[in-house]
PDB file of C-alpha atoms in Angstrom:
ATOM      1  CA  MET L   1      26.292   0.000  15.489  1.00 83.00           C
ATOM      2  CA  SER L   2      22.952   1.791  15.326  1.00 88.00           C
ATOM      3  CA  HIS L   3      19.765   0.202  14.004  1.00 90.00           C
ATOM      4  CA  ALA L   4      17.307   1.915  11.700  1.00 93.00           C
ATOM      5  CA  THR L   5      13.812   0.735  10.739  1.00 91.00           C
ATOM      6  CA  LEU L   6      11.449   2.135   8.132  1.00 92.00           C
ATOM      7  CA  GLU L   7       8.564   3.665  10.074  1.00 95.00           C
ATOM      8  CA  HIS L   8       6.264   5.109   7.407  1.00 96.00           C
ATOM      9  CA  VAL L   9       5.834   6.220   3.820  1.00 94.00           C
ATOM     10  CA  ASN L  10       3.634   9.212   2.982  1.00 93.00           C
ATOM     11  CA  TYR L  11       1.974   9.273  -0.428  1.00 91.00           C
ATOM     12  CA  CYS L  12      -0.930  11.074  -2.106  1.00 91.00           C
ATOM     13  CA  THR L  13      -4.236   9.401  -2.792  1.00 92.00           C
ATOM     14  CA  PRO L  14      -7.431  11.126  -3.988  1.00 92.00           C
ATOM     15  CA  ASP L  15      -9.577   9.569  -1.220  1.00 95.00           C
ATOM     16  CA  PRO L  16      -7.721   8.533   1.984  1.00 96.00           C
ATOM     17  CA  SER L  17     -10.919   7.128   3.554  1.00 97.00           C
ATOM     18  CA  LYS L  18     -11.618   4.867   0.583  1.00 97.00           C
ATOM     19  CA  THR L  19      -8.001   3.705   0.478  1.00 98.00           C
ATOM     20  CA  ALA L  20      -7.985   3.058   4.265  1.00 98.00           C
ATOM     21  CA  ALA L  21     -11.184   0.986   3.936  1.00 98.00           C
ATOM     22  CA  TRP L  22      -9.759  -1.421   1.348  1.00 98.00           C
ATOM     23  CA  MET L  23      -6.469  -1.677   3.266  1.00 98.00           C
ATOM     24  CA  ALA L  24      -8.382  -2.688   6.394  1.00 98.00           C
ATOM     25  CA  ASP L  25     -10.288  -5.346   4.406  1.00 98.00           C
ATOM     26  CA  VAL L  26      -7.262  -6.707   2.491  1.00 98.00           C
ATOM     27  CA  PHE L  27      -4.393  -6.393   4.974  1.00 98.00           C
ATOM     28  CA  GLY L  28      -6.215  -6.137   8.315  1.00 97.00           C
ATOM     29  CA  TRP L  29      -4.553  -2.780   9.005  1.00 98.00           C
ATOM     30  CA  LYS L  30      -5.982  -0.207  11.425  1.00 98.00           C
ATOM     31  CA  ILE L  31      -6.246   3.550  11.434  1.00 98.00           C
ATOM     32  CA  ARG L  32      -3.504   4.787  13.768  1.00 98.00           C
ATOM     33  CA  TRP L  33      -4.299   8.464  13.375  1.00 98.00           C
ATOM     34  CA  GLN L  34      -6.314  10.730  11.094  1.00 97.00           C
ATOM     35  CA  GLY L  35      -6.748  14.417  10.762  1.00 96.00           C
ATOM     36  CA  ASP L  36      -5.517  17.618   9.149  1.00 92.00           C
ATOM     37  CA  GLY L  37      -2.703  16.861   6.767  1.00 87.00           C
ATOM     38  CA  GLY L  38      -1.525  20.430   6.607  1.00 80.00           C
ATOM     39  CA  GLU L  39      -2.616  23.265   4.305  1.00 78.00           C
ATOM     40  CA  GLY L  40      -6.202  22.080   4.395  1.00 83.00           C
ATOM     41  CA  GLY L  41      -5.439  18.523   3.349  1.00 92.00           C
ATOM     42  CA  ARG L  42      -6.435  15.262   5.022  1.00 95.00           C
ATOM     43  CA  THR L  43      -4.212  12.416   6.129  1.00 97.00           C
ATOM     44  CA  ILE L  44      -4.865   8.942   7.548  1.00 98.00           C
ATOM     45  CA  HIS L  45      -2.093   6.819   9.055  1.00 98.00           C
ATOM     46  CA  MET L  46      -2.942   3.249   8.139  1.00 98.00           C
ATOM     47  CA  GLY L  47      -0.978   0.219   9.305  1.00 97.00           C
ATOM     48  CA  GLY L  48       0.230  -1.823  12.244  1.00 94.00           C
ATOM     49  CA  GLU L  49       1.993  -1.177  15.528  1.00 92.00           C
ATOM     50  CA  HIS L  50       5.463  -0.464  14.099  1.00 93.00           C
ATOM     51  CA  HIS L  51       4.838   0.831  10.581  1.00 96.00           C
ATOM     52  CA  TYR L  52       2.214   2.604   8.512  1.00 98.00           C
ATOM     53  CA  LEU L  53       1.355   4.293   5.275  1.00 97.00           C
ATOM     54  CA  ALA L  54       0.380   7.965   5.539  1.00 96.00           C
ATOM     55  CA  LEU L  55      -2.464   8.372   3.028  1.00 96.00           C
ATOM     56  CA  HIS L  56      -2.538  12.033   2.167  1.00 94.00           C
ATOM     57  CA  CYS L  57      -4.889  14.153   0.045  1.00 93.00           C
ATOM     58  CA  PRO L  58      -3.835  17.758  -0.240  1.00 91.00           C
ATOM     59  CA  SER L  59      -6.342  20.565  -0.599  1.00 90.00           C
ATOM     60  CA  LYS L  60      -4.957  21.424  -4.025  1.00 87.00           C
ATOM     61  CA  LYS L  61      -5.647  19.370  -7.113  1.00 84.00           C
ATOM     62  CA  LEU L  62      -3.616  16.193  -7.417  1.00 80.00           C
ATOM     63  CA  GLN L  63      -1.497  15.724 -10.499  1.00 79.00           C
ATOM     64  CA  PRO L  64      -2.147  12.469 -12.405  1.00 74.00           C
ATOM     65  CA  TRP L  65       0.183   9.629 -11.519  1.00 70.00           C
ATOM     66  CA  ARG L  66       2.570   8.581 -14.253  1.00 71.00           C
ATOM     67  CA  LYS L  67       4.146   5.108 -14.316  1.00 72.00           C
ATOM     68  CA  ASP L  68       7.739   5.786 -15.054  1.00 71.00           C
ATOM     69  CA  TYR L  69      10.379   3.703 -13.369  1.00 69.00           C
ATOM     70  CA  ALA L  70      12.985   6.294 -14.366  1.00 70.00           C
ATOM     71  CA  MET L  71      11.849   9.330 -12.306  1.00 71.00           C
ATOM     72  CA  VAL L  72      14.081  10.325  -9.411  1.00 76.00           C
ATOM     73  CA  GLY L  73      12.167  10.062  -6.123  1.00 73.00           C
ATOM     74  CA  GLN L  74       9.077   8.378  -7.545  1.00 77.00           C
ATOM     75  CA  MET L  75       7.773   5.462  -5.588  1.00 84.00           C
ATOM     76  CA  ASN L  76       7.492   2.464  -7.958  1.00 88.00           C
ATOM     77  CA  HIS L  77       5.482   0.130  -5.741  1.00 93.00           C
ATOM     78  CA  ILE L  78       4.679  -0.710  -2.113  1.00 96.00           C
ATOM     79  CA  GLY L  79       5.686  -4.222  -1.012  1.00 96.00           C
ATOM     80  CA  VAL L  80       3.502  -5.840   1.656  1.00 97.00           C
ATOM     81  CA  LEU L  81       4.609  -9.076   3.365  1.00 96.00           C
ATOM     82  CA  VAL L  82       1.768 -11.488   4.221  1.00 96.00           C
ATOM     83  CA  ASN L  83       1.597 -14.924   5.878  1.00 95.00           C
ATOM     84  CA  ASN L  84      -0.938 -16.373   3.406  1.00 96.00           C
ATOM     85  CA  LEU L  85      -0.598 -15.234  -0.163  1.00 97.00           C
ATOM     86  CA  ASP L  86      -3.582 -17.165  -1.487  1.00 97.00           C
ATOM     87  CA  GLU L  87      -5.940 -15.795   1.172  1.00 97.00           C
ATOM     88  CA  THR L  88      -4.714 -12.279   0.568  1.00 98.00           C
ATOM     89  CA  GLU L  89      -5.158 -12.653  -3.184  1.00 98.00           C
ATOM     90  CA  GLU L  90      -8.816 -13.549  -2.658  1.00 99.00           C
ATOM     91  CA  LYS L  91      -9.229 -10.417  -0.499  1.00 99.00           C
ATOM     92  CA  VAL L  92      -7.563  -8.304  -3.238  1.00 99.00           C
ATOM     93  CA  LYS L  93     -10.088  -9.682  -5.767  1.00 99.00           C
ATOM     94  CA  SER L  94     -12.977  -9.091  -3.370  1.00 98.00           C
ATOM     95  CA  ALA L  95     -11.867  -5.445  -3.052  1.00 98.00           C
ATOM     96  CA  GLY L  96     -12.239  -5.140  -6.837  1.00 98.00           C
ATOM     97  CA  PHE L  97      -8.582  -5.257  -7.864  1.00 98.00           C
ATOM     98  CA  THR L  98      -6.911  -7.588 -10.350  1.00 98.00           C
ATOM     99  CA  PRO L  99      -3.824  -9.569  -9.285  1.00 98.00           C
ATOM    100  CA  VAL L 100      -1.146  -9.799 -11.989  1.00 98.00           C
ATOM    101  CA  SER L 101       2.461 -10.898 -12.495  1.00 97.00           C
ATOM    102  CA  HIS L 102       2.371 -13.894 -10.219  1.00 97.00           C
ATOM    103  CA  ALA L 103       5.773 -15.466  -9.525  1.00 96.00           C
ATOM    104  CA  ASP L 104       7.244 -18.294  -7.480  1.00 94.00           C
ATOM    105  CA  TYR L 105      10.851 -17.610  -6.670  1.00 89.00           C
ATOM    106  CA  GLU L 106      13.385 -18.448  -4.014  1.00 87.00           C
ATOM    107  CA  PRO L 107      12.630 -17.624  -1.204  1.00 89.00           C
ATOM    108  CA  GLY L 108       8.896 -16.892  -1.736  1.00 94.00           C
ATOM    109  CA  ARG L 109       5.945 -16.102  -3.951  1.00 97.00           C
ATOM    110  CA  ARG L 110       4.377 -12.828  -5.035  1.00 97.00           C
ATOM    111  CA  PHE L 111       1.827 -10.994  -7.142  1.00 98.00           C
ATOM    112  CA  TYR L 112       1.090  -7.366  -7.932  1.00 98.00           C
ATOM    113  CA  PHE L 113      -2.049  -5.277  -8.208  1.00 98.00           C
ATOM    114  CA  TYR L 114      -2.983  -1.650  -8.820  1.00 96.00           C
ATOM    115  CA  ASP L 115      -5.415   0.094  -6.529  1.00 95.00           C
ATOM    116  CA  ASP L 116      -8.101   2.460  -7.809  1.00 91.00           C
ATOM    117  CA  ALA L 117      -5.688   5.393  -7.606  1.00 89.00           C
ATOM    118  CA  GLY L 118      -3.124   3.602  -9.821  1.00 90.00           C
ATOM    119  CA  VAL L 119      -0.684   2.821  -6.986  1.00 92.00           C
ATOM    120  CA  GLU L 120       1.147  -0.463  -7.541  1.00 94.00           C
ATOM    121  CA  PHE L 121       1.322  -2.969  -4.680  1.00 97.00           C
ATOM    122  CA  GLU L 122       3.471  -6.074  -4.485  1.00 98.00           C
ATOM    123  CA  VAL L 123       2.170  -8.750  -2.150  1.00 98.00           C
ATOM    124  CA  ILE L 124       4.851 -11.212  -0.976  1.00 98.00           C
ATOM    125  CA  SER L 125       4.932 -14.362   1.172  1.00 97.00           C
ATOM    126  CA  TYR L 126       8.039 -16.185   2.337  1.00 95.00           C
ATOM    127  CA  SER L 127       6.106 -18.758   4.358  1.00 84.00           C
ATOM    128  CA  GLY L 128       4.612 -20.797   1.542  1.00 59.00           C
ATOM    129  CA  GLY L 129       1.273 -19.243   2.314  1.00 49.00           C
ATOM    130  CA  ARG L 130      -0.903 -21.815   0.605  1.00 51.00           C
TER     131      ARG L 130
END
């Protein structure tokens, strides 16, 4: 049987450099690559050794994001697994974002936040992380 692993997700953000900066501060991620995103756009690959988010800003005007959990193909949120949820929540607050929808559930804990581009992130810990 073959094995498949999610390697990356590419999404649009109005300022890839600004997004990459807060991701480095909050999640400790690194820039894996950055450069021409095609057709005059800019892309930054931000993440770890085995996975990343491709932060893309096209040269054409971005359409406003619309929160609608009923659109085919729309990304609803990005889930990020962390070892210490409380520490990460403090970093999220320091970055200027507001954690919401906290929940303790089997097998872990979580909260959500929206970045300055309106992208929803779920931060999860299965290790207790207190």
